[in-house]
PDB file of C-alpha atoms in Angstrom:
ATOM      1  CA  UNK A   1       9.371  21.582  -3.450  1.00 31.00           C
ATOM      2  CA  UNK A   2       7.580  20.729  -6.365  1.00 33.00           C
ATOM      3  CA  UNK A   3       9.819  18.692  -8.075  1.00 38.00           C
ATOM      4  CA  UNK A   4      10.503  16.083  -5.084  1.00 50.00           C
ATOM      5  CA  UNK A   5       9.008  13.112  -5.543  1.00 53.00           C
ATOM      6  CA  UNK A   6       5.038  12.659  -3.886  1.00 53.00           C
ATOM      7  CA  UNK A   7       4.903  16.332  -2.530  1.00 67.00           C
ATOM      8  CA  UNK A   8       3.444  17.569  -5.992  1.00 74.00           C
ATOM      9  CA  UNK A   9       0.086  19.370  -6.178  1.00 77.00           C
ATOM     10  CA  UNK A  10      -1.038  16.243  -8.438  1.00 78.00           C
ATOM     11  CA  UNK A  11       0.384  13.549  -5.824  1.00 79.00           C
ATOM     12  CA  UNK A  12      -2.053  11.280  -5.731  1.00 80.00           C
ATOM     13  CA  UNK A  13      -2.177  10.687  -1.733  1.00 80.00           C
ATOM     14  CA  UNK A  14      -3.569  14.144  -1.865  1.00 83.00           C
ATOM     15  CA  UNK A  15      -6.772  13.350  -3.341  1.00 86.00           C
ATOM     16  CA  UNK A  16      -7.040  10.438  -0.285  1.00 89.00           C
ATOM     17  CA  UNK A  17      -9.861  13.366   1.832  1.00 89.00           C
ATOM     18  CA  UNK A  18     -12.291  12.882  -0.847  1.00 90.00           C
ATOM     19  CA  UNK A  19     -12.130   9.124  -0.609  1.00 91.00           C
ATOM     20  CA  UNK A  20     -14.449   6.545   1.250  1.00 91.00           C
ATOM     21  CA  UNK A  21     -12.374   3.319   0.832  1.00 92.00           C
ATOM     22  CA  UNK A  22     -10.787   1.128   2.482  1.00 93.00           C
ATOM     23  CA  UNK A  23      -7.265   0.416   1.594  1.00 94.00           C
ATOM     24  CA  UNK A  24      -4.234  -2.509   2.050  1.00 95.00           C
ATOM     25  CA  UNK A  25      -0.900  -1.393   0.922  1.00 95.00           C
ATOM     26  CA  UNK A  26       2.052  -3.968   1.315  1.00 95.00           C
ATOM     27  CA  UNK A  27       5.390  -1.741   0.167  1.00 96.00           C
ATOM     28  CA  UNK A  28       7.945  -3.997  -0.890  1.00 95.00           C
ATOM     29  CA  UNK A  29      11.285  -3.318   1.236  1.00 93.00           C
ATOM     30  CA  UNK A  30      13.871  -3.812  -2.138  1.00 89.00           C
ATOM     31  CA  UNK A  31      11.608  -1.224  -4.156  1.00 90.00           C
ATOM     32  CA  UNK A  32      13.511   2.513  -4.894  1.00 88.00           C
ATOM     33  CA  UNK A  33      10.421   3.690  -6.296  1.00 88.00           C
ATOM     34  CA  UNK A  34       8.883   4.262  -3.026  1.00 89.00           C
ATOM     35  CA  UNK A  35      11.245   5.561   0.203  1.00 90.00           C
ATOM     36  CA  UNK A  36      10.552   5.303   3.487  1.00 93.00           C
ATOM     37  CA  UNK A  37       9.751   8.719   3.314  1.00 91.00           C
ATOM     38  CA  UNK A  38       7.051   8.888   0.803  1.00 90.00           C
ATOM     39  CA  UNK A  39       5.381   5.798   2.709  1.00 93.00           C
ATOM     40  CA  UNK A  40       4.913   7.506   5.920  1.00 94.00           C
ATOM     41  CA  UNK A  41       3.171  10.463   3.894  1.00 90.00           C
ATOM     42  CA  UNK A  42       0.944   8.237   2.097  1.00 92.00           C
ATOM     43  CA  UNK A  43       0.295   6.841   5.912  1.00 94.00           C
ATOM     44  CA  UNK A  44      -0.178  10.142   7.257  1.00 94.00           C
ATOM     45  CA  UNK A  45      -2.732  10.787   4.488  1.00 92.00           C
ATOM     46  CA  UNK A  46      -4.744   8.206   5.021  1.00 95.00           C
ATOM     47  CA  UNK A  47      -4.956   8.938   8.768  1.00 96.00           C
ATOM     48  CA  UNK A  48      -5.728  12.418   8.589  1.00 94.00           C
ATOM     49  CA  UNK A  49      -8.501  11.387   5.813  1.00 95.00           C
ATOM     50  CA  UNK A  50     -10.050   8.655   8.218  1.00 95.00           C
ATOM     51  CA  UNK A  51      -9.422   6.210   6.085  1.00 95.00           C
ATOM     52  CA  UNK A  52      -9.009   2.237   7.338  1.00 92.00           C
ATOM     53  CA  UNK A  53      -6.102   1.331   5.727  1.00 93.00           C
ATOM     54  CA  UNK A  54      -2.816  -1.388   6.670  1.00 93.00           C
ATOM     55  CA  UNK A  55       0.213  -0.614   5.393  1.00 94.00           C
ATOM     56  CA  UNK A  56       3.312  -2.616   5.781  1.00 95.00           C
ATOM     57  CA  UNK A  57       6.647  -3.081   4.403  1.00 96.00           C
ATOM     58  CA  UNK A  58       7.520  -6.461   3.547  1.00 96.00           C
ATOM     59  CA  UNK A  59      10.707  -8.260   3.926  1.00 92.00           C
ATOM     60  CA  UNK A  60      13.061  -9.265   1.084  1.00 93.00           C
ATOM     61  CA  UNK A  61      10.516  -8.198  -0.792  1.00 94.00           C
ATOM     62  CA  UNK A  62      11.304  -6.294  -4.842  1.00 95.00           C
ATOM     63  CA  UNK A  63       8.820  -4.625  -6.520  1.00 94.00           C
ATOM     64  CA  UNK A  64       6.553  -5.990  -8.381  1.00 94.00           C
ATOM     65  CA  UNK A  65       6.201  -9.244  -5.462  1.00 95.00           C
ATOM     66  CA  UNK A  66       3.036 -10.567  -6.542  1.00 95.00           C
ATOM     67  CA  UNK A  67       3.351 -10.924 -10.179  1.00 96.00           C
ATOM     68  CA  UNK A  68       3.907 -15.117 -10.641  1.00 96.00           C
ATOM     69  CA  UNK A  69       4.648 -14.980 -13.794  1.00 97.00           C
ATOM     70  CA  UNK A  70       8.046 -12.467 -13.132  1.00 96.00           C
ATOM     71  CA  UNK A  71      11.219 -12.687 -11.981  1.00 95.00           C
ATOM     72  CA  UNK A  72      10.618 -10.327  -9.153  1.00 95.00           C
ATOM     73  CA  UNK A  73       7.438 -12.856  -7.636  1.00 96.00           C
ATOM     74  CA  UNK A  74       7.676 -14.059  -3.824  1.00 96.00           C
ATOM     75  CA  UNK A  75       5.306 -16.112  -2.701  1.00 96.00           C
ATOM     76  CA  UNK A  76       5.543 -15.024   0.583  1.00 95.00           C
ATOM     77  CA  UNK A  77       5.116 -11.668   0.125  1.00 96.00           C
ATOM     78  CA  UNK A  78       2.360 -12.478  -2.013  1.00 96.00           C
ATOM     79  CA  UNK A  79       0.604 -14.917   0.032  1.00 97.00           C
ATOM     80  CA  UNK A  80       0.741 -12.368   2.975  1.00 96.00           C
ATOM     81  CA  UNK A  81      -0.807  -9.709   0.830  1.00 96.00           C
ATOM     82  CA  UNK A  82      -3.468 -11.437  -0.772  1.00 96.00           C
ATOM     83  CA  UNK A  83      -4.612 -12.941   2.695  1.00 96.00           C
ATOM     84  CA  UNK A  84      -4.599  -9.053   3.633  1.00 95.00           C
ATOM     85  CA  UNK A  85      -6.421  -8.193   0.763  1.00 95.00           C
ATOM     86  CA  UNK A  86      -9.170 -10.832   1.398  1.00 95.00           C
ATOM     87  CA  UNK A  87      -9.466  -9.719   5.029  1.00 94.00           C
ATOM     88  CA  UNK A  88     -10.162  -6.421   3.987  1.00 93.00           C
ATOM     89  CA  UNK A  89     -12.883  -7.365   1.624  1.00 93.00           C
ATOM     90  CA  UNK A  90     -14.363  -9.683   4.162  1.00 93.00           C
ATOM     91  CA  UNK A  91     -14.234  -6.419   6.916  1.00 89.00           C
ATOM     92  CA  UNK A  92     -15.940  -4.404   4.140  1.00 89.00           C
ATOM     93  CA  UNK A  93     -18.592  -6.652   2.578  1.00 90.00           C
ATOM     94  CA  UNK A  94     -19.752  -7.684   6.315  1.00 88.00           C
ATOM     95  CA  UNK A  95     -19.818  -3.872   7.015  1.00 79.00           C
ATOM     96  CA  UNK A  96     -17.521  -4.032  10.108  1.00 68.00           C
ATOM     97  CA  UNK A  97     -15.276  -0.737   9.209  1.00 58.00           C
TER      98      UNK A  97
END
């Protein structure tokens, strides 16, 4: 069990009860590194920890989706995200979470 990817004892969605963020996670849909699977634990997670949180997969998106200056940018993806990221930061500096 230990050597499956995210169910470690250092997996870092564990450490998610001792948080008091906020979080926005946009999971590129073309990214291996992180399986439907492993997203609905992180989800889970941040659920059971209270947490607000969005979390979304994004279409035709790779990994790495917001970098402009790589081959793997898309500007939709990254547009989405960052307009995601802003309304989060709004929510949180107005104090409505």
């Amino acid at each position: 069990m230990h050597g499956r990817r995210g169910r470690r004892p250092d997996s870092p969605h564990l450490g998610l009860p001792a948080s008091r963020a906020a979080y926005v996670f946009a999971h590129a849909d073309h990214d291996p590194s992180m399986a439907p699977d492993a997203i609905a634990r992180l989800e889970e997670a941040l659920t059971a920890a209270g947490l607000a949180h969005t979390s979304a997969v994004y279409p035709d998106a790779p990994h790495g989706f917001t970098m402009a200056d790589t081959s793997s940018y898309q500007e939709a993806g990254a547009e989405r995200h960052y307009r995601e990221l802003r309304d989060l930061l709004d929510r949180q500096l107005r104090g409505d979470d």
